[in-house]
Structures are given as structure tokens and as C-alpha cells.
Coordinates of C-alpha atoms in Angstrom, one line a residue:
M1 CA 92.8 111.4 114.5
K2 CA 92.6 108.2 116.5
F3 CA 93.6 104.7 115.6
D4 CA 94.3 101.5 117.5
Y5 CA 97.8 101.2 116.2
V6 CA 99.9 104.0 114.8
I7 CA 103.1 103.1 113.0
A8 CA 105.9 105.7 112.8
G9 CA 107.5 105.1 109.4
G10 CA 106.2 103.2 106.4
G11 CA 109.5 101.5 105.7
S12 CA 110.4 97.8 105.0
A13 CA 109.0 96.7 108.4
G14 CA 106.3 99.3 108.7
C15 CA 104.4 98.4 105.5
A16 CA 104.6 94.7 106.2
L17 CA 103.5 95.1 109.8
A18 CA 100.6 97.4 108.9
A19 CA 99.3 95.0 106.4
R20 CA 99.4 92.1 108.8
L21 CA 97.8 94.1 111.7
A22 CA 95.0 95.3 109.3
E23 CA 94.1 91.7 108.6
D24 CA 92.2 91.9 111.8
P25 CA 89.0 93.8 110.7
S26 CA 88.3 94.8 114.3
V27 CA 91.3 97.2 114.6
S28 CA 92.3 100.4 112.9
V29 CA 95.8 100.9 111.7
C30 CA 97.7 104.1 110.6
I31 CA 101.1 104.5 108.9
V32 CA 102.7 107.9 109.2
E33 CA 105.4 108.4 106.5
A34 CA 107.5 111.4 105.7
G35 CA 108.0 110.4 102.0
G36 CA 105.6 109.7 99.2
N37 CA 103.6 106.6 98.1
G38 CA 106.6 104.6 96.8
R39 CA 105.0 103.8 93.5
D40 CA 107.3 105.8 91.2
L41 CA 108.2 104.2 87.9
F42 CA 111.9 104.0 88.8
I43 CA 111.1 102.3 92.1
R44 CA 109.1 99.6 90.4
M45 CA 111.8 99.1 87.7
P46 CA 114.8 97.3 89.2
A47 CA 117.2 98.9 86.7
G48 CA 116.0 102.4 87.8
N49 CA 118.0 102.2 91.0
G50 CA 120.2 105.1 89.9
F51 CA 117.2 107.4 89.7
V52 CA 116.4 106.6 93.4
F53 CA 119.8 106.4 95.0
G54 CA 120.9 109.9 95.9
N55 CA 117.6 111.5 94.8
P56 CA 116.6 113.8 97.7
R57 CA 113.0 113.2 97.0
L58 CA 113.4 109.5 97.5
D59 CA 116.6 109.1 99.5
W60 CA 117.2 110.6 103.0
G61 CA 120.9 110.9 102.0
Y62 CA 122.5 110.4 105.4
E63 CA 126.3 110.8 105.8
S64 CA 128.6 109.5 108.5
V65 CA 130.9 111.7 110.5
P66 CA 134.5 111.5 109.1
Q67 CA 135.9 108.0 109.7
A68 CA 139.4 107.8 111.2
G69 CA 139.6 104.2 110.0
L70 CA 138.9 105.2 106.4
G71 CA 141.4 108.1 106.2
G72 CA 138.9 110.7 107.4
R73 CA 136.3 110.0 104.7
S74 CA 132.6 110.5 105.3
I75 CA 130.4 107.6 104.0
Y76 CA 127.1 108.1 102.2
F77 CA 124.1 106.0 103.5
A78 CA 121.2 105.7 101.1
R79 CA 118.0 105.3 103.0
G80 CA 114.6 105.2 101.2
K81 CA 112.2 108.1 101.7
A82 CA 108.8 106.7 100.7
L83 CA 106.5 103.9 101.5
G84 CA 108.7 100.8 101.3
G85 CA 111.6 102.6 103.0
T86 CA 115.0 101.3 102.1
S87 CA 113.5 98.5 100.2
I88 CA 112.9 101.0 97.4
V89 CA 116.7 101.5 97.0
N90 CA 118.3 98.2 98.1
G91 CA 120.1 95.7 95.9
M92 CA 117.1 93.4 95.8
I93 CA 119.0 90.4 97.1
Y94 CA 116.9 87.9 99.0
M95 CA 119.3 86.6 101.7
R96 CA 118.5 85.6 105.3
G97 CA 121.0 85.3 108.1
V98 CA 122.4 81.8 108.8
P99 CA 120.7 79.6 111.4
A100 CA 123.5 80.2 113.9
D101 CA 122.8 84.0 113.8
Y102 CA 119.3 83.5 115.1
D103 CA 120.2 80.7 117.5
M104 CA 122.7 83.1 119.1
W105 CA 119.8 85.5 119.6
R106 CA 117.9 82.8 121.5
Q107 CA 121.0 81.8 123.5
K108 CA 121.2 85.5 124.6
G109 CA 117.9 84.9 126.4
L110 CA 115.5 86.0 123.7
A111 CA 113.0 83.1 123.7
G112 CA 111.2 82.7 120.4
W113 CA 114.0 84.2 118.3
G114 CA 115.9 81.0 117.4
Y115 CA 116.2 79.7 113.8
A116 CA 113.4 77.1 114.2
D117 CA 111.2 79.8 115.7
L118 CA 111.8 82.2 112.8
L119 CA 111.8 80.0 109.8
P120 CA 108.0 79.7 109.7
Y121 CA 107.8 83.6 109.5
F122 CA 110.3 83.7 106.7
R123 CA 108.2 81.1 104.9
R124 CA 104.9 83.0 105.6
A125 CA 106.4 86.2 104.1
E126 CA 108.0 84.6 101.0
G127 CA 106.4 83.9 97.7
S128 CA 109.1 82.0 95.9
R129 CA 108.5 81.4 92.2
D130 CA 111.0 78.5 91.9
R131 CA 111.9 77.1 95.3
R132 CA 109.8 74.1 96.3
N133 CA 111.3 72.9 99.5
A134 CA 110.8 73.1 103.2
F135 CA 113.0 76.2 103.6
H136 CA 110.9 78.4 101.4
G137 CA 107.3 79.7 101.2
Q138 CA 105.5 79.9 97.9
S139 CA 102.4 82.0 98.7
G140 CA 103.6 84.9 100.8
P141 CA 103.5 88.6 99.7
L142 CA 107.2 89.0 99.2
K143 CA 107.8 87.5 95.8
T144 CA 111.3 86.1 95.0
E145 CA 113.0 84.6 91.9
P146 CA 116.5 83.8 90.7
A147 CA 118.5 86.8 89.7
V148 CA 117.6 87.4 86.0
N149 CA 120.8 89.4 85.0
F150 CA 122.9 86.2 85.3
G151 CA 125.4 86.3 82.4
V152 CA 128.7 85.2 81.1
L153 CA 130.8 86.9 83.8
D154 CA 128.6 85.5 86.6
S155 CA 129.0 82.0 85.3
A156 CA 132.8 82.6 85.0
F157 CA 133.0 83.9 88.5
I158 CA 131.2 80.8 89.9
A159 CA 133.4 78.5 87.8
S160 CA 136.5 80.3 89.1
A161 CA 135.4 80.0 92.7
I162 CA 134.8 76.3 92.3
A163 CA 138.3 76.0 90.6
A164 CA 139.8 77.7 93.6
G165 CA 138.3 75.2 96.0
H166 CA 135.0 76.7 97.0
R167 CA 131.8 74.7 97.1
E168 CA 129.0 75.3 94.7
L169 CA 125.6 75.7 96.3
D170 CA 122.1 75.7 94.9
D171 CA 120.3 77.8 97.6
F172 CA 121.9 80.3 100.0
N173 CA 118.7 80.1 102.2
G174 CA 118.8 76.4 102.5
A175 CA 120.8 74.1 104.8
E176 CA 124.3 75.6 104.0
R177 CA 125.7 79.0 103.3
T178 CA 129.5 78.8 102.8
G179 CA 130.1 78.6 99.0
V180 CA 129.2 80.2 95.7
A181 CA 125.9 80.4 93.9
R182 CA 123.5 82.4 91.9
C183 CA 121.4 84.4 94.4
D184 CA 117.6 85.0 94.6
S185 CA 116.1 88.4 94.1
T186 CA 113.2 90.3 95.6
V187 CA 111.9 90.9 92.1
S188 CA 108.9 89.4 90.4
R189 CA 108.3 89.4 86.7
G190 CA 110.4 92.6 86.3
V191 CA 109.0 94.5 89.3
R192 CA 111.0 95.4 92.5
Q193 CA 109.3 93.9 95.5
S194 CA 109.6 96.7 98.0
S195 CA 107.5 96.1 101.1
A196 CA 105.0 98.7 99.9
I197 CA 104.6 96.9 96.5
A198 CA 104.6 93.5 98.1
Y199 CA 102.2 94.1 101.1
L200 CA 100.1 97.1 100.2
K201 CA 98.8 96.3 96.7
R202 CA 95.2 96.5 98.0
A203 CA 95.1 98.4 101.3
P204 CA 92.1 97.4 103.4
K205 CA 89.6 100.0 104.6
N206 CA 90.9 99.8 108.2
L207 CA 94.4 100.9 107.2
T208 CA 95.1 104.6 106.8
T209 CA 98.3 105.8 105.2
L210 CA 99.4 109.4 105.9
T211 CA 102.3 110.4 103.6
G212 CA 104.3 113.6 103.5
R213 CA 104.2 113.8 107.3
H214 CA 107.6 114.3 109.1
I215 CA 107.2 113.0 112.7
T216 CA 108.8 115.3 115.3
R217 CA 108.2 113.2 118.5
I218 CA 106.3 110.4 120.2
V219 CA 103.6 112.0 122.4
M220 CA 103.9 110.7 126.0
E221 CA 101.6 110.8 128.9
G222 CA 103.9 110.0 131.8
K223 CA 105.6 106.8 130.7
R224 CA 103.0 105.8 128.2
A225 CA 103.2 106.4 124.4
V226 CA 99.9 107.8 123.2
G227 CA 100.6 109.0 119.7
L228 CA 102.8 110.9 117.2
E229 CA 103.2 114.6 116.5
T230 CA 104.2 115.9 113.0
L231 CA 106.0 119.0 111.8
G232 CA 102.7 120.7 111.2
G233 CA 101.6 120.1 114.8
E234 CA 99.2 117.3 113.8
L235 CA 98.5 114.8 116.5
I236 CA 97.8 111.2 115.6
R237 CA 96.7 109.3 118.7
A238 CA 97.2 105.6 119.3
E239 CA 94.5 103.9 121.4
R240 CA 96.6 100.8 121.9
E241 CA 100.2 101.1 120.7
V242 CA 102.7 103.2 118.9
I243 CA 105.2 101.1 116.8
V244 CA 108.3 102.8 115.6
C245 CA 109.6 101.6 112.2
Q246 CA 111.8 104.4 111.1
G247 CA 115.0 102.4 110.6
V248 CA 118.4 102.1 112.0
F249 CA 119.0 105.9 112.0
G250 CA 115.5 107.3 112.2
T251 CA 114.3 105.1 115.1
P252 CA 117.0 106.1 117.7
Q253 CA 116.7 109.7 116.6
L254 CA 112.9 109.7 117.2
L255 CA 113.3 107.9 120.5
M256 CA 115.8 110.5 121.7
L257 CA 113.8 113.4 120.5
S258 CA 111.0 112.0 122.6
G259 CA 113.1 111.8 125.8
I260 CA 113.9 108.1 125.5
G261 CA 117.7 107.5 125.4
P262 CA 121.0 108.4 127.2
A263 CA 119.9 111.0 129.8
D264 CA 123.0 113.1 129.8
H265 CA 123.0 113.2 126.0
L266 CA 119.4 114.3 125.9
R267 CA 119.9 117.0 128.5
S268 CA 122.9 118.4 126.5
H269 CA 120.4 119.1 123.7
G270 CA 117.7 120.6 126.0
I271 CA 115.5 117.5 126.0
A272 CA 114.0 116.4 129.3
P273 CA 114.6 112.6 129.7
V274 CA 111.5 110.5 130.1
I275 CA 113.6 107.4 130.8
D276 CA 117.4 106.9 130.8
L277 CA 118.1 104.2 128.2
P278 CA 121.8 104.3 127.3
G279 CA 121.4 101.7 124.6
V280 CA 119.4 104.0 122.3
G281 CA 121.7 104.8 119.5
A282 CA 124.5 102.5 120.7
D283 CA 125.9 99.3 119.1
L284 CA 125.6 100.4 115.5
A285 CA 126.8 97.5 113.4
D286 CA 127.3 97.6 109.6
H287 CA 128.8 95.3 107.0
V288 CA 131.8 97.3 105.9
D289 CA 132.4 96.8 102.1
V290 CA 135.9 96.6 100.6
S291 CA 135.7 97.3 96.8
M292 CA 138.3 95.8 94.5
Q293 CA 138.1 96.6 90.8
Y294 CA 139.4 94.8 87.7
A295 CA 139.9 96.3 84.3
S296 CA 138.2 94.8 81.3
D297 CA 137.7 95.6 77.6
R298 CA 134.6 93.5 77.4
L299 CA 131.9 96.2 77.1
D300 CA 129.6 93.6 75.6
L301 CA 129.5 91.7 78.9
S302 CA 129.2 94.8 81.2
H303 CA 126.1 96.4 82.6
S304 CA 127.8 99.7 81.8
R305 CA 126.9 99.2 78.1
H306 CA 123.3 100.2 79.0
Q307 CA 124.4 103.8 79.9
R308 CA 124.4 105.0 76.3
L309 CA 121.0 106.7 75.6
D310 CA 120.0 104.5 72.6
R311 CA 120.7 101.3 74.7
A312 CA 119.1 102.8 77.8
A313 CA 116.0 103.6 75.7
W314 CA 115.9 100.0 74.4
L315 CA 116.3 98.6 77.9
M316 CA 113.5 100.9 79.2
G317 CA 111.2 100.2 76.3
R318 CA 111.5 96.4 76.7
W319 CA 110.8 96.7 80.4
L320 CA 107.7 98.9 79.9
L321 CA 106.4 96.4 77.3
N322 CA 106.4 93.3 79.5
G323 CA 108.9 93.7 82.4
S324 CA 111.6 91.7 80.6
G325 CA 115.2 92.3 79.7
P326 CA 118.1 93.6 81.8
G327 CA 115.9 96.4 83.1
G328 CA 113.8 93.9 85.1
G329 CA 116.7 92.6 87.3
S330 CA 119.1 93.7 89.9
L331 CA 122.8 94.3 89.4
F332 CA 123.9 91.4 91.5
S333 CA 123.6 87.7 90.5
A334 CA 126.6 85.8 91.8
V335 CA 127.6 85.7 95.5
L336 CA 130.4 83.9 97.4
F337 CA 130.5 83.3 101.1
L338 CA 133.9 82.8 102.7
A339 CA 134.4 81.0 106.0
L340 CA 137.7 81.5 107.6
D341 CA 136.9 79.2 110.5
D342 CA 133.5 77.7 110.9
P343 CA 131.5 76.9 107.7
A344 CA 128.3 77.5 109.6
L345 CA 129.3 81.1 110.2
P346 CA 131.1 82.6 107.2
E347 CA 132.8 85.9 107.9
L348 CA 132.7 87.4 104.5
E349 CA 130.1 87.9 101.8
V350 CA 131.4 88.7 98.3
F351 CA 129.4 90.2 95.5
M352 CA 130.6 90.2 91.9
T353 CA 129.3 93.0 89.6
P354 CA 129.9 93.0 85.9
M355 CA 131.0 96.7 85.8
T356 CA 132.9 99.0 88.0
V357 CA 131.4 102.1 89.7
E358 CA 132.1 104.5 92.6
E359 CA 129.1 104.0 94.8
N360 CA 130.0 106.1 97.7
L361 CA 128.4 109.5 96.9
G362 CA 130.7 111.1 99.4
N363 CA 133.6 110.7 97.0
G364 CA 134.0 113.5 94.5
E365 CA 131.8 115.4 92.2
E366 CA 129.7 114.2 89.3
E367 CA 131.9 112.9 86.6
A368 CA 131.8 114.4 83.1
A369 CA 130.5 112.1 80.4
P370 CA 129.5 112.2 76.7
F371 CA 126.0 113.5 76.1
L372 CA 124.4 110.2 75.3
E373 CA 126.0 108.5 78.4
R374 CA 125.0 111.5 80.6
L375 CA 121.3 111.0 79.7
G376 CA 121.3 107.2 79.9
R377 CA 123.7 106.5 82.7
R378 CA 121.2 106.5 85.6
L379 CA 119.8 103.1 84.6
L380 CA 121.6 100.5 86.6
V381 CA 124.2 103.0 88.0
R382 CA 124.4 104.1 91.6
G383 CA 127.0 106.8 92.0
R384 CA 128.4 110.0 90.6
K385 CA 130.9 108.5 88.2
V386 CA 130.2 106.8 84.9
A387 CA 130.3 103.0 85.2
Q388 CA 133.1 101.3 83.3
P389 CA 133.5 97.9 81.8
G390 CA 135.2 95.7 84.3
I391 CA 134.6 93.5 87.3
Q392 CA 133.9 94.7 90.8
I393 CA 134.5 92.5 93.8
D394 CA 132.8 93.8 96.9
I395 CA 133.9 92.0 100.1
N396 CA 131.4 92.5 102.9
Q397 CA 132.5 91.8 106.5
E398 CA 129.5 90.1 108.1
R399 CA 130.0 90.4 111.8
P400 CA 132.3 93.3 112.5
K401 CA 133.8 93.8 115.9
S402 CA 133.9 97.6 115.3
L403 CA 130.6 99.1 116.6
G404 CA 129.4 102.7 116.3
T405 CA 126.8 105.1 117.5
V406 CA 123.9 107.3 116.4
R407 CA 123.6 110.6 118.3
L408 CA 121.5 113.7 118.0
A409 CA 123.1 116.7 116.2
S410 CA 120.5 118.9 117.8
A411 CA 116.9 118.9 119.1
D412 CA 115.7 119.9 115.6
P413 CA 113.8 116.9 114.1
T414 CA 114.6 117.9 110.6
Q415 CA 118.4 117.8 111.1
H416 CA 120.1 114.4 110.4
P417 CA 121.6 112.6 113.4
L418 CA 125.3 112.2 113.8
I419 CA 126.2 108.7 112.5
D420 CA 129.5 107.2 113.5
P421 CA 129.9 103.6 112.3
N422 CA 133.4 103.6 113.7
Y423 CA 134.6 101.5 110.8
L424 CA 137.8 99.4 111.3
S425 CA 138.5 100.6 114.8
D426 CA 139.1 97.0 115.9
A427 CA 142.2 95.5 114.3
R428 CA 140.5 92.1 114.1
D429 CA 138.2 93.5 111.4
L430 CA 141.2 94.4 109.3
D431 CA 142.8 91.0 109.7
E432 CA 139.6 89.3 108.4
L433 CA 139.4 91.7 105.4
V434 CA 143.1 91.2 104.5
H435 CA 142.5 87.5 104.5
G436 CA 139.5 88.0 102.3
V437 CA 141.5 90.0 99.8
H438 CA 144.0 87.2 99.5
I439 CA 141.3 84.6 98.9
M440 CA 139.6 86.7 96.2
R441 CA 142.9 87.3 94.4
E442 CA 143.1 83.5 94.2
V443 CA 139.6 83.3 92.7
M444 CA 140.2 86.1 90.2
A445 CA 143.4 84.5 89.0
Q446 CA 141.6 81.4 87.9
P447 CA 141.5 81.1 84.1
Q448 CA 137.7 80.9 83.9
I449 CA 137.5 84.6 85.0
A450 CA 141.0 85.8 84.3
K451 CA 140.5 85.7 80.5
Y452 CA 137.9 88.4 80.9
H453 CA 140.0 91.0 82.8
Q454 CA 143.3 92.7 82.7
G455 CA 144.1 92.8 86.4
E456 CA 143.4 95.1 89.4
T457 CA 143.2 98.9 89.0
G458 CA 143.5 101.9 91.2
V459 CA 145.1 101.6 94.6
W460 CA 144.9 97.8 94.4
K461 CA 147.2 97.5 91.5
D462 CA 150.4 97.9 93.6
A463 CA 149.0 96.7 96.9
H464 CA 151.1 93.6 97.8
S465 CA 152.4 93.8 101.4
K466 CA 150.0 93.6 104.3
S467 CA 150.4 97.3 105.0
E468 CA 149.7 98.2 101.4
I469 CA 146.6 96.0 101.4
I470 CA 145.4 97.7 104.6
N471 CA 146.0 101.1 103.0
A472 CA 143.9 100.0 100.0
I473 CA 141.2 98.8 102.3
R474 CA 141.1 102.1 104.1
Q475 CA 140.9 104.0 100.8
T476 CA 138.2 101.9 99.1
A477 CA 135.9 100.7 102.0
Y478 CA 132.4 102.1 102.4
T479 CA 129.1 100.9 103.8
G480 CA 127.7 97.5 102.8
H481 CA 124.2 99.1 103.2
H482 CA 123.3 96.8 106.1
P483 CA 123.4 99.0 109.4
C484 CA 121.4 97.6 112.4
C485 CA 121.2 97.2 116.2
T486 CA 120.8 100.8 117.3
A487 CA 117.7 100.0 119.5
R488 CA 118.4 96.4 120.0
M489 CA 116.5 93.6 121.8
G490 CA 118.3 91.9 124.6
T491 CA 118.3 90.9 128.3
D492 CA 121.4 92.9 129.3
E493 CA 121.5 96.4 130.7
G494 CA 122.3 97.9 127.4
A495 CA 119.3 96.5 125.6
V496 CA 116.5 98.9 124.6
L497 CA 113.8 96.3 123.9
D498 CA 112.6 93.1 125.5
A499 CA 112.0 89.9 123.5
N500 CA 108.5 91.2 122.5
L501 CA 110.1 94.4 120.9
R502 CA 108.6 96.6 123.7
V503 CA 110.7 99.6 124.8
R504 CA 111.9 99.0 128.3
G505 CA 110.2 101.1 130.9
I506 CA 107.6 102.6 128.5
E507 CA 104.1 101.4 128.0
G508 CA 102.4 101.2 124.6
L509 CA 105.6 101.5 122.6
R510 CA 107.4 99.0 120.4
V511 CA 110.2 99.1 117.8
C512 CA 110.2 96.9 114.7
D513 CA 112.9 97.4 112.1
A514 CA 116.7 96.7 111.7
S515 CA 117.5 98.8 114.8
A516 CA 115.8 96.1 116.9
M517 CA 118.1 93.3 115.8
P518 CA 120.1 92.0 118.7
S519 CA 123.3 91.6 116.6
Q520 CA 124.5 91.7 113.1
I521 CA 123.6 88.8 110.8
T522 CA 125.4 86.9 108.0
G523 CA 123.7 88.2 104.9
N524 CA 121.5 91.0 103.6
L525 CA 119.0 92.5 106.0
Y526 CA 115.7 92.9 104.1
A527 CA 114.4 89.4 104.4
T528 CA 115.1 89.4 108.2
V529 CA 113.4 92.8 108.7
I530 CA 110.3 91.5 106.9
M531 CA 110.4 88.4 109.0
M532 CA 110.5 90.5 112.2
A533 CA 107.4 92.4 111.0
E534 CA 105.6 89.2 110.4
K535 CA 106.4 87.9 113.9
A536 CA 105.7 91.3 115.5
S537 CA 102.2 91.3 114.1
D538 CA 101.4 88.0 115.9
M539 CA 102.9 89.4 119.2
I540 CA 100.9 92.6 118.9
L541 CA 97.6 91.0 118.0
G542 CA 98.0 88.3 120.7
H543 CA 98.1 85.5 118.2
P544 CA 100.0 82.3 119.1
S545 CA 103.4 82.0 117.5
L546 CA 103.8 79.8 114.5
P547 CA 105.0 76.3 115.4
P548 CA 108.8 76.0 115.2
E549 CA 110.3 74.2 112.2
D550 CA 113.8 73.2 111.2
P551 CA 114.1 71.1 108.0
R552 CA 117.7 70.3 108.9
D553 CA 116.5 68.1 111.7
I554 CA 114.6 65.9 109.2
A555 CA 117.6 65.8 106.9
N556 CA 119.9 64.7 109.7
A557 CA 117.5 62.2 111.2

């Protein structure tokens, strides 16, 4: 099979990029995806996340190597295995990075990647239902709306944050970020907006989608990429370019299996290097998440009430009827950004969830539960343990100093790579998180929220001194589900890609996904990955870049 452009991986970026490339009727485009079509009922239903998270048919189920900074625990990484990639399992929060994140990319020598350069691509992608200002788009494929499961505890959390001195915001993706607000969701009228659902509703004739194909390597002729090979020995040739969109773990693994990466590491697995690129698999950055839990007897205010079979059936039936009710929204509605120094660059993103749940699947076995709960619990629940009434505070560190690696475990393309996020190896990360814990305790002590809970539980209950808090952090931290930067753009020697997402030293090969990000951003990654795909399509097709825009300049004029 021959196509002009062959895309390895139909994930968040892959689907969006393929759709945009195929808008040119003169070219042929092919997506090669290991998973299915991404149209399952529980992918479409926001509350069905528990049926996707940890499901081996829909989730790659990566795990880290044991983390010294977390007491030797291994951390579970959910990564979507279907068209849509990890957008089939994410938390559905629409959150860009702050302007300073992207301006730092430009200042590192990446022309065209500053905030003003990128805002037009965010707007082109977005189809906001309610935002009518210069920061947002209204007609793009990726539909967004205010989080629908916004309830009593969300309002109380926002009121408590304001009482503790934090600023109330209206729009996290507007001019300012530090403060508290109801967040926007990548949900539209009760349907999750994965990239496959958003961009591939009506695939054009010049776009071919090959699912159920596990890619084994990029086929090279000298130092030119000419196609992909799958497990069955199938060859899919690219007449113009191969674009790798297999995500933060899959992309560096595929590059290394194809001879592109640290030469000594490749040789140690019997792979002949095509080019020595030490940056492949380096610089892994993730938002480490510290989870604090508060007890509550208010089942009536908790998402956990939907676990009982009769209530789950009601939730499901209402959603099937017209997409309404709790089943049509994400878990997360209220978010607080904390700035310890510069309000333009908050260090911590805090999510409040109106229930408590152990989300790291690496922790323990499935918890026993009454029959009705056992059947109904998968709605809204991501984890092995039954969700409980309560309040969960997840403190995400936005720009960690601790960076990790992705390395091959073997030359077998079906074996997961070795993932070492190297959490909390830099003491400065712990200092920021300890600071965050103190701030959140002040917020949770405010009467507006305190009347709904009975205090901290588990290891947090008796964690008062700095050493006790650090111990609690090490016991409760896990991934914030935002890993990136393992095949990053840059101008330094460690960079894998140039400013046009082209792999250095290789012709006909680009990367477009979270692995290509030059550095970690302040916020959830999905919106930025979609933006990158929008921008990449113009680069690849030779279209002029959209004119830069920055509404803050007008406001400050």
C-alpha cells in the first residue's frame, strides 16, 4: 500500500493531523493504529471512564519502573489504545498552557512557537459553546463547554478558595491563570470529544484508517523514512512523509526500534543505529500528583453515589436518552492554580473531586464490594477500589525539575518500554509540593467547605511536620497523567526535532504528539497536543502560518 502521508498512531494528534492533511484532496493519507475504532459506547459516554481506564482492550496499561522517590512503588500510566489515543481516557479538561510557557519555547530558538503564534491554532481547533471572546474559537472540531457536573461541593470549594485569599477567575484560558474557577470540558452535549470523535466524524475518501495494526518499525532507506512495517509483515509506504504520533512512550520506543536514538543503548539490544540521537527517550517530564483525601458523610453530594446498580442504571438510561445528567460530564469541575512566586507562571494545579478513589492501579488488588456496587461502580470510577463519599484534593506540580527517561526493555516491539519518570529526585520539587499542601490545608479549613468534611484521612491525618508531610507525599503521589518531552523540539544538542517537528538527520520523518513538546506546560496537555497537530498540518502541506494574535496586547493598549 502506498500513500503520500503515513501516520504512525491514531492518537490525540494523529487523528487531528490526518483530518487536516486530508482536507487537501490532492493527497492521500493513512493512519496506522494498533487499537480499534474508538467508537465504543463507554468512550463516548464521559461517565464511562471506568470501563476504559485499565481495560486492556482500550488501555495500553504502562507501568513505571519502581520509583525510589515514592518508596519503591510502580506507577500506572493509562494510555488509550484506539483511535483517539489517550483522549479516550483523559479527564476531559480543556486547559491550555499559560502564555509564558509557549513564549519560553520561542525564546529557546523555536521560531513560530510563541503564544501569539499558537493562539490562532488553538482557536482554529476549538468549538466553544459558551465562550465568545478573542481567546476562543467557536467553529472548530474540538467542542468544549463548561463542566456539567458542577455541584454543591464545587461551589463550596471555590468559595473557600476565595475566602482564603485566592482570586476568582471566569476563564482559565483567557488573560490570567492564577486563581480558582469552574473549568471547561472537552465534552459536547453529553459526548466525550476524543480527537477521533471530534475530527473523524466523516472521514474523506482520501483518508484511509488501518486499525488493529501494531507497528514494529519505521522502514528506512539510508537516512530516509519510506514507510511503516506492522507485526504481520505488512508494509505501508509513504511517498512523501512518515509522521509518528504514538505518544510520549510509544514514539521514542518506535524511533529506537527503528535505529533512531542513543547509539550505545540501541546496540545493547542488537539494533544497528541509523543515527545517534541521545535525546530520544530523554527529558521525560510529568505532572506529579499528590492526593489528599478528606472524609465526608455526605453521600448525597458525592459522585460515589452512582456506583450502586440502580443509580448507575438511572444515570446510564438518562444519558442514553439524550446525553443529559451526571453521565454526560467529567469528574472534574473546580480547579485552583497556585502561584508561589510569579502569577503568570503558577507552579501548582489543584483539582477537587467530590469523592475519594485510589486511582493508581499499581496499588493493591480489586477491593471487595457489595453486589450492587460491584456491578455499578465502573461508572465514574477509575481504580481498583470502591469510591467513597469524601473530597479529594489532587495537587499537580506543573513544571517539575525531576526528569526521567523512556528506554527499550528489549528489541521486541510488543514489549512495553522501561518508563522511569524519576519522580521527586530533585529536592526542589518536594519543597514546592510541601508548600502546596500548607496552602490547601488553609483552603480546606474555610467554613464554606469545612462543613462538608470531617478532616483528612489516611497518612495525611497525622502528617504535621515537614518530614511527616514529605512522607505522606511519597506514599500518595502518582502520575498527573501529563507526561511529555521524550522526543522534544529544540535547538540544543539534546533536541530530537527541529522547529518544524522534523527528526534531525532523517529525511521524510516528523513527530507530532506530546513527546515533541520542548518543555512541560502549566495545565493539561490535550488542548496543546491538538494545537500542535493543527500547526503541523500547515507545515507539512506548505501552507503559510496563521497570523499571530495576542488579545492581551489590545487589552493593555
